Short mmCIF file of C-alpha atoms and ligand atoms in Angstrom, two decimals:
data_model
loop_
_atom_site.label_atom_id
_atom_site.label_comp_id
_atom_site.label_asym_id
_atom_site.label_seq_id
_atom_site.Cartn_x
_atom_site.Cartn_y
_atom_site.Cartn_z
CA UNK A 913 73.08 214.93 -105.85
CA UNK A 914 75.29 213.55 -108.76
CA UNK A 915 74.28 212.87 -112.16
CA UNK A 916 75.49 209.13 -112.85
CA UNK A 917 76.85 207.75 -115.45
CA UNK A 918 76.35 204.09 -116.29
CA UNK A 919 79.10 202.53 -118.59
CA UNK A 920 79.86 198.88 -119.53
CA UNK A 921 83.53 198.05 -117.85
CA UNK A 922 84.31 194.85 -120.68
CA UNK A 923 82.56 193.67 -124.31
CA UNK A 924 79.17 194.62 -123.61
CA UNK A 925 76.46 192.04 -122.15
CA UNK A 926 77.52 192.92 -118.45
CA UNK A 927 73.74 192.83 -117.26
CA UNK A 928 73.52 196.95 -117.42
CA UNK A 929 70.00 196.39 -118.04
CA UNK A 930 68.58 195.51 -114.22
CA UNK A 931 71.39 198.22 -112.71
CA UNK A 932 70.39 201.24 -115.42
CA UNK A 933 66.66 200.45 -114.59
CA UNK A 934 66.75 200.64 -111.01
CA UNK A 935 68.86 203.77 -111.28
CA UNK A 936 66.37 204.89 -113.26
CA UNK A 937 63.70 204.66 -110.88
CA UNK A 938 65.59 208.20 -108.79
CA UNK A 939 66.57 209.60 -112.02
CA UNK A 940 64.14 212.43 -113.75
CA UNK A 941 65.78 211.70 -116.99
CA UNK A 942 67.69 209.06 -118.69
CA UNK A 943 70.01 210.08 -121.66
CA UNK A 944 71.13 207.76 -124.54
CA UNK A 945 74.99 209.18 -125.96
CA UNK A 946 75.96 206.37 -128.12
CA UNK A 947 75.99 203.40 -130.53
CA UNK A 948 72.14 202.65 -131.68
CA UNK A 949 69.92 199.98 -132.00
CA UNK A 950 72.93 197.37 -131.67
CA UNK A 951 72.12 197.48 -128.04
CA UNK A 952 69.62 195.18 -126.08
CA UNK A 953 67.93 195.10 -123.16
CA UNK A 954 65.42 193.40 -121.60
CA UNK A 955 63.23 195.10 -118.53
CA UNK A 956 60.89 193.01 -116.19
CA UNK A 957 58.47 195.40 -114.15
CA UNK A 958 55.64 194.45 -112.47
CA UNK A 959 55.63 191.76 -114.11
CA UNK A 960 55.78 192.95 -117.84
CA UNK A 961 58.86 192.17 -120.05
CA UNK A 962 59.92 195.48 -122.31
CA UNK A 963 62.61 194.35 -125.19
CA UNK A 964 63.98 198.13 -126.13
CA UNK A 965 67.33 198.42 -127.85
CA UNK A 966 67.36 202.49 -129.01
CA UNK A 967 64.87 204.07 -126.42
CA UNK A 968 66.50 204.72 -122.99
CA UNK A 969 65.11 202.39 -120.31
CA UNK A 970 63.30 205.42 -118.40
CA UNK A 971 60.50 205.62 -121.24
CA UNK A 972 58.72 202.45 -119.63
CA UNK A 973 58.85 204.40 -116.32
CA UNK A 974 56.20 207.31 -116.05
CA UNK A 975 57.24 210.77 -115.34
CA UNK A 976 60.58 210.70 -116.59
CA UNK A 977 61.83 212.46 -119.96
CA UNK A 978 64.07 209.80 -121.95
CA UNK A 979 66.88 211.68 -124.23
CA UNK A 980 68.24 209.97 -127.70
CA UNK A 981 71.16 212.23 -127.70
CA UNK A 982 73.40 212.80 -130.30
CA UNK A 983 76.23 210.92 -130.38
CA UNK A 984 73.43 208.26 -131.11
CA UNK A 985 73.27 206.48 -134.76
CA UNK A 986 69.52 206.54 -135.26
CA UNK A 987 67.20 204.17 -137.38
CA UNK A 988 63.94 206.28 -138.02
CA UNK A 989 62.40 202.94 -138.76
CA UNK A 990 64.09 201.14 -135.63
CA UNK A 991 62.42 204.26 -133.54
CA UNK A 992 59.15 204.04 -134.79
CA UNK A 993 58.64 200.07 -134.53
CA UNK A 994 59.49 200.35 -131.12
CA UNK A 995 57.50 202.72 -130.30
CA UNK A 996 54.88 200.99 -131.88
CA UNK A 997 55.67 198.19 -129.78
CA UNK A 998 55.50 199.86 -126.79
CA UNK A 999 52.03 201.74 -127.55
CA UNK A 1000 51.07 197.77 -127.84
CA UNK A 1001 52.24 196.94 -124.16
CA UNK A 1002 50.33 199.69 -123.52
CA UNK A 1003 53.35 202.72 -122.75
CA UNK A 1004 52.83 205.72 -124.54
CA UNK A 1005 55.79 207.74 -125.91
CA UNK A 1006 55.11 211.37 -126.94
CA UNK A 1007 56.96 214.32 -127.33
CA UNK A 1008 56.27 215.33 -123.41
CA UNK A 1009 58.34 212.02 -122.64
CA UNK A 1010 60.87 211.54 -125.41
CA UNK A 1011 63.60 213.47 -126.90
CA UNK A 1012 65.56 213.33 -130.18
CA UNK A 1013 68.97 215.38 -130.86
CA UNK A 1014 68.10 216.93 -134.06
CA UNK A 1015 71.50 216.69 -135.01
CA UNK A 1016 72.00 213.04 -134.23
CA UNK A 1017 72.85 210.84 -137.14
CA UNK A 1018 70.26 208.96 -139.65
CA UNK A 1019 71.16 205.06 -140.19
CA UNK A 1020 69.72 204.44 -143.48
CA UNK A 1021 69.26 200.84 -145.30
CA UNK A 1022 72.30 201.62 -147.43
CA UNK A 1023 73.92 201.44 -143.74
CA UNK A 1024 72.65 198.01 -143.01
CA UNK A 1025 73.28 196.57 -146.55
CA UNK A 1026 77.04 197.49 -146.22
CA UNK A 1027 77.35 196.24 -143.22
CA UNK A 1028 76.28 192.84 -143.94
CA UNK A 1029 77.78 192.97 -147.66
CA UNK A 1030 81.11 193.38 -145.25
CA UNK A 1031 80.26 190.94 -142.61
CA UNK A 1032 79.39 188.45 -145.41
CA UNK A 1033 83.27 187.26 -145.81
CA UNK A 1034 83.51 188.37 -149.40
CA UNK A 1035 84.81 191.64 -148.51
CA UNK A 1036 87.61 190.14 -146.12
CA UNK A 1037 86.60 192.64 -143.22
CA UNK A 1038 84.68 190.25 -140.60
CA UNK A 1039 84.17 191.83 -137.30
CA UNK A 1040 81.28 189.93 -136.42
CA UNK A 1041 78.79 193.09 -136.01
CA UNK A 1042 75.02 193.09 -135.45
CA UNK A 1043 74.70 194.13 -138.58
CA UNK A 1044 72.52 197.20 -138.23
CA UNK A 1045 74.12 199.25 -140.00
CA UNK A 1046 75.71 201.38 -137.14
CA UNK A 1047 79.51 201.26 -138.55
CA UNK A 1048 78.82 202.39 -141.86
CA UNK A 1049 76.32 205.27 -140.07
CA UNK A 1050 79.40 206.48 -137.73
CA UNK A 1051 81.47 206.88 -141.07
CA UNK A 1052 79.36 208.69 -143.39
CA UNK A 1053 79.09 211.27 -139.59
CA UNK A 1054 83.01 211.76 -139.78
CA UNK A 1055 83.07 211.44 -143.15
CA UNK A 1056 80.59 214.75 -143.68
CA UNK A 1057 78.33 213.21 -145.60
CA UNK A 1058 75.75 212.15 -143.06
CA UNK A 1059 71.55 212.71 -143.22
CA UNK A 1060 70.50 213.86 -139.67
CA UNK A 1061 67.31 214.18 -138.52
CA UNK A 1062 66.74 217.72 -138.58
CA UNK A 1063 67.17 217.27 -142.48
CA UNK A 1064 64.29 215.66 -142.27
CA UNK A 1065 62.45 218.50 -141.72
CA UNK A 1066 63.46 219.85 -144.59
CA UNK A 1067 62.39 217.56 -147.68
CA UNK A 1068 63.22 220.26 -150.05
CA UNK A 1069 67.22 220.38 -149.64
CA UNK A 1070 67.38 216.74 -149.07
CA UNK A 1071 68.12 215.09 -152.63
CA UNK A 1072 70.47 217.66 -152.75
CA UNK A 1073 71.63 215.56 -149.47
CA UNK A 1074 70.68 212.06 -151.04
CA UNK A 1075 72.64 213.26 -153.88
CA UNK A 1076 76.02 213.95 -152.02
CA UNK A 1077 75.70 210.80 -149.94
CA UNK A 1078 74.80 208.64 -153.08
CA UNK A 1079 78.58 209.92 -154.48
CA UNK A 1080 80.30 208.31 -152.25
CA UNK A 1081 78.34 205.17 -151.82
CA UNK A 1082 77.35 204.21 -155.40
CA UNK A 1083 81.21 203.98 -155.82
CA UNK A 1084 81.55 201.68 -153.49
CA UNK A 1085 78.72 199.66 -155.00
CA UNK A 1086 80.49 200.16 -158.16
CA UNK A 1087 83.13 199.09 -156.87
CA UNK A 1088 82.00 196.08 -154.97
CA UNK A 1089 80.10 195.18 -158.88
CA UNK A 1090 76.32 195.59 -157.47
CA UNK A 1091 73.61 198.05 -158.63
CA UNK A 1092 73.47 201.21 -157.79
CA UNK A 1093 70.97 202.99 -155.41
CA UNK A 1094 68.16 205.47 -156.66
CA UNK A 1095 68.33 208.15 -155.35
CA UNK A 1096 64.55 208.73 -155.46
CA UNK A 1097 64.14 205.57 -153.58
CA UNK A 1098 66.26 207.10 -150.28
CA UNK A 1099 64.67 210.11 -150.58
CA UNK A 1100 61.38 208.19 -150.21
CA UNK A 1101 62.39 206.21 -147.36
CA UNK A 1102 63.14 209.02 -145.74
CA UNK A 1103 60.24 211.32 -146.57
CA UNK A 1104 57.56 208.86 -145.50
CA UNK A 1105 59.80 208.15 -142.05
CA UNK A 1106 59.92 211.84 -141.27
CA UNK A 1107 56.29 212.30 -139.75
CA UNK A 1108 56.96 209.44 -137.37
CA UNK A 1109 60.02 211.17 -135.73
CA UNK A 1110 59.76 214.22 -136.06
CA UNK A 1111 57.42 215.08 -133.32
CA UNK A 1112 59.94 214.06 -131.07
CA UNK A 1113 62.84 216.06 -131.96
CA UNK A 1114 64.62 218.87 -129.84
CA UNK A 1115 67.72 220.79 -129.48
CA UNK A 1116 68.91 218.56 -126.62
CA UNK A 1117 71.88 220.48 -125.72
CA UNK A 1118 70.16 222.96 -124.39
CA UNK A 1119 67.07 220.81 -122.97
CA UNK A 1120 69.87 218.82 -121.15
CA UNK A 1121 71.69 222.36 -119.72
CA UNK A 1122 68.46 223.77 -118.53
CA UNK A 1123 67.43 220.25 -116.64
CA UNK A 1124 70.63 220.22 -115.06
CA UNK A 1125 70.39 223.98 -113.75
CA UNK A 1126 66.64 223.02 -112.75
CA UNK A 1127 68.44 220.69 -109.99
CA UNK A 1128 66.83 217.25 -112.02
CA UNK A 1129 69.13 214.33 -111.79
CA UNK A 1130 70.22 212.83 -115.17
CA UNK A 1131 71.18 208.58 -115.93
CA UNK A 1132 73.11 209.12 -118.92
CA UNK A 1133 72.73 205.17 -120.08
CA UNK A 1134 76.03 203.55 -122.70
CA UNK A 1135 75.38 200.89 -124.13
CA UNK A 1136 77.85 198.07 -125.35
CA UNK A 1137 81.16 198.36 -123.02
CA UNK A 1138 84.53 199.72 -122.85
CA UNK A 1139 86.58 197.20 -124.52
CA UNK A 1140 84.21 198.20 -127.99
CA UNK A 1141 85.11 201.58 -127.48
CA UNK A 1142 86.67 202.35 -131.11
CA UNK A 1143 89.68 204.36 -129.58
CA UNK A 1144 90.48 202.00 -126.36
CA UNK A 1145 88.98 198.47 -127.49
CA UNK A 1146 90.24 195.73 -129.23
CA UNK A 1147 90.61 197.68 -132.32
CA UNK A 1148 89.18 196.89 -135.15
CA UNK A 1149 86.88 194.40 -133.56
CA UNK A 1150 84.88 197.10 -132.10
CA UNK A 1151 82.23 199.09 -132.54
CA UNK A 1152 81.96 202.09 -134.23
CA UNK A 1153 81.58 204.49 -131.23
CA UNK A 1154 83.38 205.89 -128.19
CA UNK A 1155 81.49 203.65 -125.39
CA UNK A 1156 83.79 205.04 -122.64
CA UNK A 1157 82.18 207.18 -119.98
CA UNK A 1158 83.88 210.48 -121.60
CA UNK A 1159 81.44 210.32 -124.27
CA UNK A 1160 78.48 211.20 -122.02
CA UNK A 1161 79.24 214.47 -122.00
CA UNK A 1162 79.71 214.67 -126.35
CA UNK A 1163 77.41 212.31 -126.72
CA UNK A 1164 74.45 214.32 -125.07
CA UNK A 1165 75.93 218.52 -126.03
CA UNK A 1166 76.61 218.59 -121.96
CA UNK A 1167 80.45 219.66 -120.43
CA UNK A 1168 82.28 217.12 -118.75
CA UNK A 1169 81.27 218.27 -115.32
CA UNK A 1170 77.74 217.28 -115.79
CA UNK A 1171 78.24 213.42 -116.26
CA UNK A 1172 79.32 213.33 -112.18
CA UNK A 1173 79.29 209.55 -110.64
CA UNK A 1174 80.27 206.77 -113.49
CA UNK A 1175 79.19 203.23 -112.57
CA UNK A 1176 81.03 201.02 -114.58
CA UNK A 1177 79.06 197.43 -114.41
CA UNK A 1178 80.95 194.36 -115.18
CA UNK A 1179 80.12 190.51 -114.72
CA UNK A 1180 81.85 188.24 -112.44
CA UNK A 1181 83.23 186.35 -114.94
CA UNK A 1182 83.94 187.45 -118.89
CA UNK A 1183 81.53 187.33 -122.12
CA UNK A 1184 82.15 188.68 -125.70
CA UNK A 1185 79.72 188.20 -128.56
CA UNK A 1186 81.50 188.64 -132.00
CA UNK A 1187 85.30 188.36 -133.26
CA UNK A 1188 88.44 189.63 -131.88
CA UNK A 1189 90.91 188.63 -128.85
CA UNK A 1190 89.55 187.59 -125.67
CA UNK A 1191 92.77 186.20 -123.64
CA UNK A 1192 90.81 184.18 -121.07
CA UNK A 1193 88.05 182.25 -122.92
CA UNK A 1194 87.32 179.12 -121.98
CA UNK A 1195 87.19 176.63 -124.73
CA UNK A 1196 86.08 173.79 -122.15
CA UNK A 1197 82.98 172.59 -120.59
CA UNK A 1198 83.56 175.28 -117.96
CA UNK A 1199 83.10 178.06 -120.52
CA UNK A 1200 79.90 175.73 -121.56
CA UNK A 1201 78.81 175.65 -118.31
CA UNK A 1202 79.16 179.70 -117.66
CA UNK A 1203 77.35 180.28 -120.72
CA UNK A 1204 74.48 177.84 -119.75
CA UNK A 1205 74.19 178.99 -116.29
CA UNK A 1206 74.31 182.38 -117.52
CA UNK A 1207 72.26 181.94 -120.23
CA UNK A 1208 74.38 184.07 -122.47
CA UNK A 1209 72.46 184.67 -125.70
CA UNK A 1210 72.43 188.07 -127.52
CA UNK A 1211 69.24 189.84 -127.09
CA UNK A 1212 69.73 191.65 -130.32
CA UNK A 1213 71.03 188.79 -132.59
CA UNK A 1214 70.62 185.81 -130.24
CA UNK A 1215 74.50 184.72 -131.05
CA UNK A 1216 76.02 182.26 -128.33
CA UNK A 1217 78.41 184.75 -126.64
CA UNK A 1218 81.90 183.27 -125.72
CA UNK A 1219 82.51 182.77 -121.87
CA UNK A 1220 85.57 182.82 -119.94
CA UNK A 1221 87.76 183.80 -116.56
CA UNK A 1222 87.13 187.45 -115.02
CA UNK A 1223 90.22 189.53 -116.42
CA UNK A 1224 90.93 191.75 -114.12
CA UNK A 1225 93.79 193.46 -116.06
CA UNK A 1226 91.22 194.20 -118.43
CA UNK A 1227 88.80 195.66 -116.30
CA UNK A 1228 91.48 197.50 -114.16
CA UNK A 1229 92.08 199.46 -117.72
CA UNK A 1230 88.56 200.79 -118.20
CA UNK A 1231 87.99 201.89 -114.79
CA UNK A 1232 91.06 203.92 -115.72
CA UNK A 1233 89.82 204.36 -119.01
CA UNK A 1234 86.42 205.97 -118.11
CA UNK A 1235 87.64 207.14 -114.74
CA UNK A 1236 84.88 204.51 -113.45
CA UNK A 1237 84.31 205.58 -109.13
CA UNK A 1238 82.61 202.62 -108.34
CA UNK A 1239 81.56 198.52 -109.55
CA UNK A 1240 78.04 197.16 -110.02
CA UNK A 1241 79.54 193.37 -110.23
CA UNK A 1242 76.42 191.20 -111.72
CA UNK A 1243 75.62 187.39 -112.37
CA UNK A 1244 77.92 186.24 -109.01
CA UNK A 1245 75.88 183.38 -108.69
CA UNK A 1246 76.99 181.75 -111.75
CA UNK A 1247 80.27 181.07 -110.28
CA UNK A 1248 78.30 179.23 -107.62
CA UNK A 1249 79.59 175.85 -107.34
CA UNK A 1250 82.53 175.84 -108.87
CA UNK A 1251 85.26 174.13 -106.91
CA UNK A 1252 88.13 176.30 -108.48
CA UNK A 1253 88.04 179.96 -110.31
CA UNK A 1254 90.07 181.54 -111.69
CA UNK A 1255 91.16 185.21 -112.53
CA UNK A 1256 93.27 186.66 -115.31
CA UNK A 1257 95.73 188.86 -113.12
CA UNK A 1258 98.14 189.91 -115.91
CA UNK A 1259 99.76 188.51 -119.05
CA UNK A 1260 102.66 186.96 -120.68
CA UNK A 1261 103.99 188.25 -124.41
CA UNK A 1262 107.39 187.34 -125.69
CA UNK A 1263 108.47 186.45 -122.42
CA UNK A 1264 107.50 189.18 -120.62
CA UNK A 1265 104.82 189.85 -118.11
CA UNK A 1266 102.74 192.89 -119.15
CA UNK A 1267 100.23 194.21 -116.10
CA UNK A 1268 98.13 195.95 -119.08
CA UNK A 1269 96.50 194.97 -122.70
CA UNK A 1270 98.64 196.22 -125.21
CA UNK A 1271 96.96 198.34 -128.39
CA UNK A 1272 98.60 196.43 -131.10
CA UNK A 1273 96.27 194.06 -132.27
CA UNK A 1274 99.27 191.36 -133.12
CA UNK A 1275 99.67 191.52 -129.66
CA UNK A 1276 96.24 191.33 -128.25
CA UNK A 1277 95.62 188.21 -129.88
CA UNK A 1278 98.87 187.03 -128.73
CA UNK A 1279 99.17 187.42 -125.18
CA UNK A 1280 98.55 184.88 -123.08
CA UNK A 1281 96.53 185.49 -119.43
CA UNK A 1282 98.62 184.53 -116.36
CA UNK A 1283 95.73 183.53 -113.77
CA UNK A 1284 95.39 183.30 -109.79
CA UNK A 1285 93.53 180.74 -108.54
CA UNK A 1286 90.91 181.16 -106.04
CA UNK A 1287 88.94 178.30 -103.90
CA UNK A 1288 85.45 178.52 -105.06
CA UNK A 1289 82.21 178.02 -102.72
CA UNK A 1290 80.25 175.57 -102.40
CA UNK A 1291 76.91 177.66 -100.99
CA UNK A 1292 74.51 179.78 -103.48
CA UNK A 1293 75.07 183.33 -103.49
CA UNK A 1294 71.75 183.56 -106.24
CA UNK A 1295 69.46 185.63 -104.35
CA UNK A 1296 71.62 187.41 -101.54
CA UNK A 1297 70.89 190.85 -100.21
CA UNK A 1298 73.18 191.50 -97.44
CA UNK A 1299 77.24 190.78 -97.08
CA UNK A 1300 76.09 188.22 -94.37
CA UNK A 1301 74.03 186.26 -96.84
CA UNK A 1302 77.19 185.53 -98.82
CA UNK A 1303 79.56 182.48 -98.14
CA UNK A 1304 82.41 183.77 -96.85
CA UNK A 1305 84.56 182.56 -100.12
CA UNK A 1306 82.39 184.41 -102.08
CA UNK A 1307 83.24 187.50 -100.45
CA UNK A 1308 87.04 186.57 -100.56
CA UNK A 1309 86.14 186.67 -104.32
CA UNK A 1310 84.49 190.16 -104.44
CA UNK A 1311 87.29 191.66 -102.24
CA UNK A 1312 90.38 190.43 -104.84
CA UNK A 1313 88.36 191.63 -107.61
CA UNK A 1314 88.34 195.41 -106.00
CA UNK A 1315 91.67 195.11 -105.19
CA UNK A 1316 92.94 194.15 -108.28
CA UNK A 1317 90.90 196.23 -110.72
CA UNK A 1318 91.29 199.49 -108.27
CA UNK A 1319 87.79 200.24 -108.01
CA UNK A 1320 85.12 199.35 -105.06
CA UNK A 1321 82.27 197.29 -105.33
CA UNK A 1322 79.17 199.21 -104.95
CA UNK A 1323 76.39 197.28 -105.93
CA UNK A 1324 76.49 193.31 -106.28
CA UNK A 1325 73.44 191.83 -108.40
CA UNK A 1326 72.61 188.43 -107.28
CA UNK A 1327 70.22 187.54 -109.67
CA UNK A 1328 68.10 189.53 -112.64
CA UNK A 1329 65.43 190.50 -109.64
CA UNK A 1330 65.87 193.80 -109.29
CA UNK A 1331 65.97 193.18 -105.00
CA UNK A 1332 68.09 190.84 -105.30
CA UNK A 1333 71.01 192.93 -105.23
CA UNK A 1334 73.43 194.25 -102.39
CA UNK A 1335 74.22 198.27 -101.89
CA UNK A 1336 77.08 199.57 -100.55
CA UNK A 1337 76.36 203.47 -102.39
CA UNK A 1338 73.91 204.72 -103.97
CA UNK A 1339 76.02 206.28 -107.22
CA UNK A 1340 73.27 209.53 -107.14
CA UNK A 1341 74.69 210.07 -103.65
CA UNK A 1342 78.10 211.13 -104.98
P1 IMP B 2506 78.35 196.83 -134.34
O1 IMP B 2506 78.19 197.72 -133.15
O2 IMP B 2506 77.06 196.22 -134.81
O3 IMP B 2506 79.12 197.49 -135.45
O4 IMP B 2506 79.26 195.58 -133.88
C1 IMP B 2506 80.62 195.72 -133.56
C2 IMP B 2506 81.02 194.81 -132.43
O5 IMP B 2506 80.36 195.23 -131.24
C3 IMP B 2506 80.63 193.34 -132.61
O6 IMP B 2506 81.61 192.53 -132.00
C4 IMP B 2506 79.33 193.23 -131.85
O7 IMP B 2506 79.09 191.90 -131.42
C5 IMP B 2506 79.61 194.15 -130.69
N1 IMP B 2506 78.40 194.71 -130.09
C6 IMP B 2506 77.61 195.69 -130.58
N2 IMP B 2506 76.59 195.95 -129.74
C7 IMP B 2506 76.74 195.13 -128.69
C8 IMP B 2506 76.01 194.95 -127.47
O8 IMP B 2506 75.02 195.62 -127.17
N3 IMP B 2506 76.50 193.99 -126.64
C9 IMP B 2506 77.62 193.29 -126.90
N4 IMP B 2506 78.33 193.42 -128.01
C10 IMP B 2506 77.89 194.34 -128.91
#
């Protein structure tokens, strides 16, 4: 049995939600390896809805040990107010089923406040974030400066810690003309966190390792997708982490050779929430109607996310990108009914056809998508569970999507029920 890793193959959004939890259903724990609480998902079982956006989705399921690893950005307050939330619906998280890297990285308010001071135009550096703080987090990590949770077990160094952290960011504050920040006021927010998290810290390197050699099968869950990834995205609108599947393994203290199967998931069509290039948006009423039929609202933010043509050029990048085996290809049935569709096969830049996206972000926002154009189908694919419940054009569809993104389908989600979807592997089996 393979561990699996589940990755987002475009900008996030792809519906990784219903595929993560039903993986996580055969999985005896669920690993978190990046990003934060920017992520959102929204889990319907038996009935009940569960909103998390930092807890992996096993922690609603009982019996399984969810993992904040840490290549994680973690909001002590974001953990404990969903945990709270949870206790409410009546699913209780303790130490016996959840897991925090000691040494992942705190996201403070000073995080959150310079994110939005950015994101409010006056500091010219829009990217269009969630605003949670999660870029300024990942920098003060590489810049060495960081508060990580284990220091929270150790109020007596930390306004020595406070202090250091404080040097570089009351500059900027400085800089930017606002107040500075007491130091005696971080130190509090932090003390008074501390009891609610620390219970559930570990050294999850090793708690990972010795699950692995115990034989359990591991769902390391990503969250946003691979075009954010802040080395292979649409640099600089990205996100702050690497989102690509190669970040399981650093994300989590594991080797490469533990991450095993990686399911990339991507939607039929294309969404993005935020700025940056997207070469086939739709700015007609056929991008309205894919984001009505789709319903494509951020769960964290509730932003309208931007709609357009499936790029397959795009995705045929991160499935080389995160060496992705095998397609979970969601929200088919939007397409339904459409007598046309189209799909971005390559591009066109300064007259000359590229079959990849380049890096330079000139260029990215340049290029212009060269499509192929497919007869659509008239019959409803929204609810299919077998190949023979699909109309035969929709299956045309399916087939020139594998072909030209160089990676086989191997689950198709026909609606957000989780039966309503069609196996051809199970991505545990290898
Ligand atoms: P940040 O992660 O909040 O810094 O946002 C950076 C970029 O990533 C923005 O374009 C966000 O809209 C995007 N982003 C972050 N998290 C998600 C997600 O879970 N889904 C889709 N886009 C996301």
């Amino acid at each position: 049995m393979a561990n699996v890793v589940v990755v987002g193959a475009q900008w996030g959004d792809e519906g990784k939600g219903k595929i993560v939890d039903w993986l996580s259903e055969q999985a005896d724990v669920v690993v978190r390896f990046q990003g934060g609480h920017n992520a959102g998902h929204t889990l319907v079982i038996g009935g009940k809805v569960y909103k998390l956006s930092l807890l992996p989705s096993g922690v609603v399921r009982p019996n399984k040990l969810s993992v904040i690893g840490n290549g994680v950005v973690l909001d002590p307050y974001a953990l404990a107010g969903e945990v709270e939330r949870l206790a409410e619906q009546g699913v209780s998280i303790t130490r016996e089923n959840l897991r925090v890297a000691e040494n992942a990285t705190l996201i403070l308010s000073i995080h959150r406040e310079l994110d939005a001071l950015r994101e409010s135009g006056s500091a010219g550096t829009k990217i269009g974030t969630t605003k949670r703080g999660i870029g300024p987090a990942y920098e003060d990590k590489a810049g060495r400066r960081a508060i990580r949770l284990m220091d929270l077990a150790d109020l007596g160094s930390l306004p020595e810690k406070v202090d250091r952290l404080l040097t570089h960011h009351n500059a900027l504050r400085r800089g930017f003309g606002l107040e500075e920040f007491s130091p005696k006021a971080i130190y509090e927010e932090l003390a008074s966190v501390a009891p609610k998290v620390l219970p559930y810290m570990d050294a999850v390197w090793r708690l990972l390792d010795d699950e692995r050699r115990a034989g359990k099968r591991i769902l390391f869950e990503g969250a946003q997708g691979a075009l954010l990834d802040v080395d292979h995205g649409t640099y600089p609108f990205v996100t702050s982490s690497n989102t690509v599947a190669g970040q399981a393994a650093t994300g989590s203290g594991l080797g490469p050779g533990a991450v095993g199967y990686v399911l990339g998931i991507a939607k039929a069509y294309t969404t993005r929430v935020g700025e940056g290039p997207f070469p086939t948006e739709l700015f007609d009423e056929t991008g309205e109607l894919i984001g009505q039929k789709g319903k494509e609202f951020g769960v964290v933010t509730g932003r309208k996310r931007r709609c357009g043509w499936f790029d397959a050029t795009l995705v045929r990048q991160t499935v080389r990108t995160s060496g992705i085996d095998g397609i979970a290809l969601t929200k088919l049935d939007i397409l339904d009914g459409f007598k046309t569709i189209k799909i971005g096969v390559g591009y066109r830049l300064d007259g000359e056809t590229l079959d990849y996206f380049p890096a330079s972000q000139g260029a990215q926002a340049r290029v212009e998508p060269i499509y192929e154009e497919m007869e659509g189908w008239s019959g409803s694919t929204a609810g299919a569970r077998s190949w023979a419940d699909l109309p035969a054009q929709a299956i045309k569809y399916v087939r020139r999507v594998e072909e030209l993104i160089g990676a086989p389908v191997a689950v198709l989600s026909t609606s957000p029920e989780r039966d309503d979807t069609i196996l051809m592997k199970n991505p545990f089996e290898g």
